[in-house]
């Protein structure tokens, strides 16, 4: 295992690598998200963005990133700030230990390096809360070094494109992924290459529903054939149930029935049922009540009586006026 751990998981074909690099870099250059941390080479701002982006969606990070930097515009300002202020500024991002990490990292930069971030990746890894990925991101995105690094999203892209399904992702060691990421960086293009990998993993080569058919690497991806088969089978399963028999359809029918009522009017379940399902019978009351309760949880309808009044196990079923449903706020 030790020997395998120090080898690439696959033999890389130079022609294949070159074609992937060219296609991915061209795709990224043609258009990508205009994210604020892509507009700076300041290692402090890169550090803040990378720690904020750990386990937090980009859309949530952007406003917090701007607000945080407005309050702590420099690494010195953050290092001097009380930790309580940093934690308060972190509100809404979750995983509050990250606030302490970025605060400690800022203090270490000021105390150990005179306020200047080290350029060496190994030195960056010694900063509190800065692991191999974040150190690589700072080295690449702040100092434009040709270094490879990976997180879950980048590893997914590298595995699918260059390794393929024959070797399960879980069998790759961290060391092998390090070697693979480093081996694939095109000389002089590390910044764009790593940004392109991040972009592809975020908007195209996603974990659950990758957009394979519009992927710039479709013809070069080792996992594409098996993934397209799996996606087609999934689509067939979804299409095997007509839309008019889906929960989504009947939820819409309930809303449409209530929308047609005069303001403030309500229907009991026995009145509502035939308007929702043409073959409605009292035996479908539990099914209808489940749909109504789901809409009520989503705030789309109001139930006039609490759910506890309905006992699906009673012999009497439910009285016509026990549960009344209407649109909210009417």
Tab-separated table of C-alpha atoms in Angstrom:
chain	number	residue	atom	x	y	z
A	1	UNK	CA	0.000	0.000	0.000
A	2	UNK	CA	2.843	2.373	0.762
A	3	UNK	CA	4.206	1.866	-2.753
A	4	UNK	CA	0.825	2.424	-4.406
A	5	UNK	CA	0.269	5.509	-2.272
A	6	UNK	CA	3.294	7.135	-3.894
A	7	UNK	CA	2.144	6.438	-7.441
A	8	UNK	CA	-0.422	8.145	-9.622
A	9	UNK	CA	-3.688	6.177	-9.627
A	10	UNK	CA	-3.599	5.996	-13.447
A	11	UNK	CA	-1.094	6.414	-16.242
A	12	UNK	CA	-1.710	9.846	-17.731
A	13	UNK	CA	-1.725	10.130	-21.501
A	14	UNK	CA	0.023	13.425	-22.389
A	15	UNK	CA	-2.220	13.959	-25.415
A	16	UNK	CA	-5.351	13.384	-23.340
A	17	UNK	CA	-4.114	15.756	-20.640
A	18	UNK	CA	-3.289	18.453	-23.198
A	19	UNK	CA	-6.721	18.198	-24.822
A	20	UNK	CA	-8.473	18.453	-21.454
A	21	UNK	CA	-6.359	21.428	-20.433
A	22	UNK	CA	-7.036	23.257	-23.681
A	23	UNK	CA	-10.782	22.595	-23.594
A	24	UNK	CA	-11.245	23.479	-19.937
A	25	UNK	CA	-9.178	26.669	-20.091
A	26	UNK	CA	-11.061	27.805	-23.205
A	27	UNK	CA	-14.406	27.098	-21.505
A	28	UNK	CA	-13.377	29.077	-18.435
A	29	UNK	CA	-12.099	31.994	-20.505
A	30	UNK	CA	-15.352	32.139	-22.474
A	31	UNK	CA	-17.382	32.893	-19.365
A	32	UNK	CA	-17.376	32.233	-15.640
A	33	UNK	CA	-18.904	33.583	-12.465
A	34	UNK	CA	-17.680	37.048	-11.523
A	35	UNK	CA	-16.829	36.303	-7.899
A	36	UNK	CA	-15.267	39.040	-5.750
A	37	UNK	CA	-12.288	36.960	-4.622
A	38	UNK	CA	-11.386	36.467	-8.273
A	39	UNK	CA	-10.758	40.213	-8.505
A	40	UNK	CA	-7.879	40.304	-6.028
A	41	UNK	CA	-4.415	38.867	-5.472
A	42	UNK	CA	-4.365	39.965	-1.824
A	43	UNK	CA	-3.488	36.838	0.208
A	44	UNK	CA	-5.493	38.129	3.175
A	45	UNK	CA	-8.660	38.416	1.096
A	46	UNK	CA	-8.005	35.018	-0.471
A	47	UNK	CA	-7.620	33.528	3.019
A	48	UNK	CA	-10.913	35.053	4.177
A	49	UNK	CA	-12.768	33.820	1.105
A	50	UNK	CA	-11.375	30.293	1.274
A	51	UNK	CA	-12.222	29.838	4.940
A	52	UNK	CA	-15.703	31.297	4.429
A	53	UNK	CA	-16.313	28.987	1.471
A	54	UNK	CA	-15.622	25.859	3.507
A	55	UNK	CA	-19.017	24.090	3.693
A	56	UNK	CA	-20.925	27.281	2.820
A	57	UNK	CA	-22.604	28.145	-0.484
A	58	UNK	CA	-21.169	30.919	-2.610
A	59	UNK	CA	-24.412	32.907	-2.564
A	60	UNK	CA	-24.331	33.092	1.230
A	61	UNK	CA	-20.647	33.935	1.343
A	62	UNK	CA	-20.595	36.926	-1.030
A	63	UNK	CA	-22.443	39.468	1.179
A	64	UNK	CA	-20.671	38.237	4.329
A	65	UNK	CA	-17.314	38.482	2.565
A	66	UNK	CA	-17.922	42.130	1.660
A	67	UNK	CA	-19.195	42.987	5.140
A	68	UNK	CA	-16.323	41.197	6.877
A	69	UNK	CA	-13.687	43.006	4.824
A	70	UNK	CA	-15.416	46.337	5.383
A	71	UNK	CA	-15.084	45.748	9.135
A	72	UNK	CA	-11.596	44.171	8.978
A	73	UNK	CA	-10.004	45.555	5.773
A	74	UNK	CA	-6.457	44.312	6.460
A	75	UNK	CA	-4.788	41.406	8.157
A	76	UNK	CA	-3.518	43.817	10.806
A	77	UNK	CA	-7.045	45.064	11.506
A	78	UNK	CA	-8.294	41.516	11.949
A	79	UNK	CA	-5.345	40.541	14.163
A	80	UNK	CA	-5.982	43.531	16.484
A	81	UNK	CA	-9.745	42.953	16.734
A	82	UNK	CA	-11.239	41.208	19.775
A	83	UNK	CA	-12.278	37.648	18.981
A	84	UNK	CA	-15.824	38.487	20.115
A	85	UNK	CA	-16.101	41.060	17.324
A	86	UNK	CA	-14.877	38.543	14.771
A	87	UNK	CA	-17.409	35.963	15.941
A	88	UNK	CA	-20.190	38.550	15.722
A	89	UNK	CA	-19.130	39.447	12.190
A	90	UNK	CA	-19.231	35.746	11.295
A	91	UNK	CA	-22.944	35.467	12.183
A	92	UNK	CA	-24.956	33.748	9.462
A	93	UNK	CA	-22.103	31.649	8.094
A	94	UNK	CA	-22.218	28.833	10.638
A	95	UNK	CA	-19.284	26.682	11.724
A	96	UNK	CA	-18.124	29.466	14.029
A	97	UNK	CA	-14.786	27.802	14.751
A	98	UNK	CA	-13.754	29.120	11.353
A	99	UNK	CA	-14.007	32.662	12.745
A	100	UNK	CA	-11.491	31.741	15.419
A	101	UNK	CA	-9.218	30.094	12.852
A	102	UNK	CA	-9.094	33.112	10.542
A	103	UNK	CA	-8.495	35.372	13.552
A	104	UNK	CA	-5.654	33.177	14.785
A	105	UNK	CA	-4.171	32.962	11.279
A	106	UNK	CA	-4.170	36.762	11.016
A	107	UNK	CA	-2.438	37.046	14.379
A	108	UNK	CA	0.180	34.486	13.317
A	109	UNK	CA	0.877	36.391	10.083
A	110	UNK	CA	1.381	39.603	12.033
A	111	UNK	CA	3.369	38.115	14.911
A	112	UNK	CA	5.525	35.618	13.013
A	113	UNK	CA	5.841	37.169	9.554
A	114	UNK	CA	5.554	40.899	10.210
A	115	UNK	CA	2.148	41.166	8.548
A	116	UNK	CA	3.362	39.653	5.256
A	117	UNK	CA	1.955	36.295	4.217
A	118	UNK	CA	4.625	33.680	3.520
A	119	UNK	CA	4.813	32.563	-0.103
A	120	UNK	CA	5.988	29.052	0.661
A	121	UNK	CA	3.142	26.542	0.733
A	122	UNK	CA	4.617	24.606	3.639
A	123	UNK	CA	4.853	27.826	5.641
A	124	UNK	CA	1.269	28.693	4.796
A	125	UNK	CA	0.168	25.283	6.070
A	126	UNK	CA	1.592	26.175	9.492
A	127	UNK	CA	-0.953	28.971	9.926
A	128	UNK	CA	-3.840	28.056	12.262
A	129	UNK	CA	-6.813	26.629	10.403
A	130	UNK	CA	-4.950	26.520	7.071
A	131	UNK	CA	-4.748	23.028	5.649
A	132	UNK	CA	-3.155	21.774	2.463
A	133	UNK	CA	-6.048	22.906	0.255
A	134	UNK	CA	-6.241	26.462	1.648
A	135	UNK	CA	-2.462	26.823	1.550
A	136	UNK	CA	-2.484	25.745	-2.085
A	137	UNK	CA	-5.305	28.153	-2.890
A	138	UNK	CA	-3.399	31.079	-1.354
A	139	UNK	CA	-0.167	30.115	-3.116
A	140	UNK	CA	-1.996	29.857	-6.425
A	141	UNK	CA	-4.619	32.605	-6.284
A	142	UNK	CA	-2.559	35.219	-4.408
A	143	UNK	CA	0.975	34.441	-5.613
A	144	UNK	CA	0.092	32.734	-8.923
A	145	UNK	CA	2.192	29.661	-8.236
A	146	UNK	CA	1.654	26.577	-10.393
A	147	UNK	CA	0.539	24.276	-7.590
A	148	UNK	CA	-2.141	21.624	-7.534
A	149	UNK	CA	-4.629	21.258	-4.702
A	150	UNK	CA	-8.035	19.732	-4.223
A	151	UNK	CA	-11.176	19.730	-2.170
A	152	UNK	CA	-14.218	17.498	-2.600
A	153	UNK	CA	-15.381	19.246	-5.767
A	154	UNK	CA	-11.994	19.317	-7.489
A	155	UNK	CA	-11.332	15.698	-6.524
A	156	UNK	CA	-14.666	14.720	-8.069
A	157	UNK	CA	-13.743	16.387	-11.379
A	158	UNK	CA	-10.239	14.899	-11.458
A	159	UNK	CA	-11.550	11.446	-10.666
A	160	UNK	CA	-14.275	11.516	-13.291
A	161	UNK	CA	-12.199	13.012	-16.090
A	162	UNK	CA	-8.828	11.321	-15.603
A	163	UNK	CA	-9.436	8.157	-13.535
A	164	UNK	CA	-12.924	6.927	-14.350
A	165	UNK	CA	-15.335	4.504	-12.687
A	166	UNK	CA	-12.996	1.495	-12.831
A	167	UNK	CA	-11.250	2.812	-9.709
A	168	UNK	CA	-13.807	4.029	-7.120
A	169	UNK	CA	-13.126	7.485	-5.733
A	170	UNK	CA	-12.977	6.155	-2.171
A	171	UNK	CA	-9.990	3.991	-3.108
A	172	UNK	CA	-7.825	6.998	-3.942
A	173	UNK	CA	-5.612	8.186	-1.122
A	174	UNK	CA	-5.018	11.835	-0.268
A	175	UNK	CA	-1.432	11.420	-1.412
A	176	UNK	CA	-2.539	10.090	-4.802
A	177	UNK	CA	-4.938	12.999	-5.262
A	178	UNK	CA	-2.149	15.414	-4.335
A	179	UNK	CA	0.071	13.863	-6.984
A	180	UNK	CA	-2.696	13.859	-9.583
A	181	UNK	CA	-3.595	17.508	-8.937
A	182	UNK	CA	0.062	18.557	-9.138
A	183	UNK	CA	0.733	16.560	-12.299
A	184	UNK	CA	-2.121	18.172	-14.206
A	185	UNK	CA	-1.315	21.862	-13.671
A	186	UNK	CA	-0.306	23.398	-17.031
A	187	UNK	CA	2.925	25.399	-16.635
A	188	UNK	CA	2.263	29.111	-16.333
A	189	UNK	CA	-1.524	28.602	-16.177
A	190	UNK	CA	-1.991	27.395	-12.607
A	191	UNK	CA	-4.308	30.245	-11.631
A	192	UNK	CA	-6.745	29.790	-14.516
A	193	UNK	CA	-6.522	25.987	-14.375
A	194	UNK	CA	-7.465	25.736	-10.719
A	195	UNK	CA	-10.191	28.347	-11.051
A	196	UNK	CA	-11.549	26.420	-14.033
A	197	UNK	CA	-11.609	23.161	-12.064
A	198	UNK	CA	-13.499	24.883	-9.257
A	199	UNK	CA	-15.935	26.429	-11.733
A	200	UNK	CA	-16.581	23.158	-13.537
A	201	UNK	CA	-17.211	21.293	-10.285
A	202	UNK	CA	-19.591	23.990	-9.050
A	203	UNK	CA	-21.753	24.608	-12.106
A	204	UNK	CA	-21.318	21.636	-14.450
A	205	UNK	CA	-19.754	18.511	-12.966
A	206	UNK	CA	-21.885	18.527	-9.825
A	207	UNK	CA	-22.153	15.637	-7.410
A	208	UNK	CA	-25.727	14.512	-7.951
A	209	UNK	CA	-26.939	15.814	-11.312
A	210	UNK	CA	-23.978	16.635	-13.536
A	211	UNK	CA	-24.781	18.373	-16.815
A	212	UNK	CA	-22.781	15.915	-18.892
A	213	UNK	CA	-24.386	16.704	-22.237
A	214	UNK	CA	-23.224	20.333	-22.157
A	215	UNK	CA	-19.876	19.698	-20.490
A	216	UNK	CA	-16.824	20.977	-22.391
A	217	UNK	CA	-15.000	17.774	-21.418
A	218	UNK	CA	-17.709	15.325	-22.487
A	219	UNK	CA	-15.647	13.737	-25.255
A	220	UNK	CA	-12.589	13.430	-22.988
A	221	UNK	CA	-14.134	12.353	-19.673
A	222	UNK	CA	-13.446	8.762	-18.675
A	223	UNK	CA	-16.603	8.610	-16.567
A	224	UNK	CA	-18.922	10.123	-19.192
A	225	UNK	CA	-20.230	6.888	-20.799
A	226	UNK	CA	-21.237	5.279	-17.509
A	227	UNK	CA	-22.632	8.535	-16.140
A	228	UNK	CA	-24.756	9.151	-19.222
A	229	UNK	CA	-26.172	5.647	-18.902
A	230	UNK	CA	-26.986	6.238	-15.240
A	231	UNK	CA	-28.580	9.618	-15.994
A	232	UNK	CA	-30.676	8.127	-18.800
A	233	UNK	CA	-31.903	5.353	-16.509
A	234	UNK	CA	-32.755	7.911	-13.855
A	235	UNK	CA	-34.669	9.984	-16.408
A	236	UNK	CA	-36.581	6.896	-17.546
A	237	UNK	CA	-37.569	6.152	-13.955
A	238	UNK	CA	-38.812	9.716	-13.517
A	239	UNK	CA	-40.756	9.576	-16.792
A	240	UNK	CA	-42.308	6.203	-15.929
A	241	UNK	CA	-44.694	8.029	-13.583
A	242	UNK	CA	-46.922	10.461	-15.516
A	243	UNK	CA	-46.842	14.004	-14.184
A	244	UNK	CA	-50.609	13.843	-13.597
A	245	UNK	CA	-49.994	11.160	-10.970
A	246	UNK	CA	-47.257	12.935	-9.067
A	247	UNK	CA	-47.421	14.649	-5.697
A	248	UNK	CA	-46.392	17.912	-7.315
A	249	UNK	CA	-49.386	17.743	-9.671
A	250	UNK	CA	-51.924	17.115	-6.922
A	251	UNK	CA	-50.429	19.822	-4.707
A	252	UNK	CA	-51.004	22.195	-7.591
A	253	UNK	CA	-54.598	20.965	-7.923
A	254	UNK	CA	-55.237	21.750	-4.252
A	255	UNK	CA	-53.910	25.283	-4.639
A	256	UNK	CA	-55.960	25.774	-7.822
A	257	UNK	CA	-59.145	24.601	-6.070
A	258	UNK	CA	-58.604	26.961	-3.133
A	259	UNK	CA	-57.623	29.830	-5.400
A	260	UNK	CA	-61.002	29.545	-7.168
A	261	UNK	CA	-62.904	30.160	-3.910
A	262	UNK	CA	-64.171	33.569	-2.777
A	263	UNK	CA	-61.790	35.355	-0.354
A	264	UNK	CA	-61.920	33.793	3.087
A	265	UNK	CA	-63.796	30.682	1.950
A	266	UNK	CA	-62.598	27.215	2.967
A	267	UNK	CA	-63.301	23.615	2.014
A	268	UNK	CA	-63.407	20.539	4.164
A	269	UNK	CA	-61.503	17.514	2.917
A	270	UNK	CA	-64.569	15.759	1.531
A	271	UNK	CA	-65.406	18.858	-0.488
A	272	UNK	CA	-61.829	19.372	-1.594
A	273	UNK	CA	-61.131	15.779	-2.600
A	274	UNK	CA	-63.272	15.555	-5.775
A	275	UNK	CA	-61.794	18.830	-6.996
A	276	UNK	CA	-58.297	17.395	-6.636
A	277	UNK	CA	-58.712	13.805	-7.835
A	278	UNK	CA	-61.470	12.692	-10.234
A	279	UNK	CA	-61.654	9.262	-8.581
A	280	UNK	CA	-61.673	10.588	-5.002
A	281	UNK	CA	-63.364	8.389	-2.382
A	282	UNK	CA	-63.335	8.541	1.435
A	283	UNK	CA	-60.587	5.933	1.385
A	284	UNK	CA	-58.287	8.603	-0.060
A	285	UNK	CA	-58.741	10.934	2.941
A	286	UNK	CA	-55.396	10.019	4.567
A	287	UNK	CA	-53.653	10.638	1.226
A	288	UNK	CA	-55.333	14.020	0.822
A	289	UNK	CA	-54.613	15.009	4.396
A	290	UNK	CA	-50.945	14.229	3.868
A	291	UNK	CA	-50.845	16.544	0.853
A	292	UNK	CA	-52.657	19.290	2.770
A	293	UNK	CA	-50.320	18.987	5.751
A	294	UNK	CA	-47.320	19.269	3.455
A	295	UNK	CA	-48.701	22.447	1.894
A	296	UNK	CA	-49.419	23.826	5.364
A	297	UNK	CA	-45.818	23.180	6.448
A	298	UNK	CA	-44.689	25.117	3.381
A	299	UNK	CA	-46.976	28.014	4.333
A	300	UNK	CA	-49.106	27.646	1.185
A	301	UNK	CA	-52.413	26.752	2.892
A	302	UNK	CA	-54.017	27.133	6.290
A	303	UNK	CA	-55.663	24.227	8.095
A	304	UNK	CA	-58.509	25.405	10.294
A	305	UNK	CA	-58.195	22.520	12.758
A	306	UNK	CA	-55.006	20.985	14.211
A	307	UNK	CA	-53.701	17.791	12.712
A	308	UNK	CA	-54.223	15.960	16.012
A	309	UNK	CA	-57.998	16.013	15.472
A	310	UNK	CA	-57.653	13.564	12.618
A	311	UNK	CA	-57.018	9.960	13.527
A	312	UNK	CA	-56.580	7.868	10.428
A	313	UNK	CA	-57.019	4.744	12.525
A	314	UNK	CA	-60.567	5.389	13.680
A	315	UNK	CA	-63.482	3.545	12.191
A	316	UNK	CA	-65.429	6.733	11.698
A	317	UNK	CA	-62.865	8.338	9.414
A	318	UNK	CA	-63.076	12.116	9.514
A	319	UNK	CA	-66.166	14.263	9.815
A	320	UNK	CA	-66.904	16.572	6.920
A	321	UNK	CA	-66.288	19.694	8.981
A	322	UNK	CA	-63.388	18.453	11.128
A	323	UNK	CA	-60.689	19.877	8.861
A	324	UNK	CA	-61.141	22.967	6.727
A	325	UNK	CA	-58.526	24.256	4.322
A	326	UNK	CA	-58.069	27.691	2.778
A	327	UNK	CA	-55.394	29.891	1.291
A	328	UNK	CA	-53.288	31.687	3.907
A	329	UNK	CA	-54.176	35.214	4.908
A	330	UNK	CA	-57.689	35.101	3.493
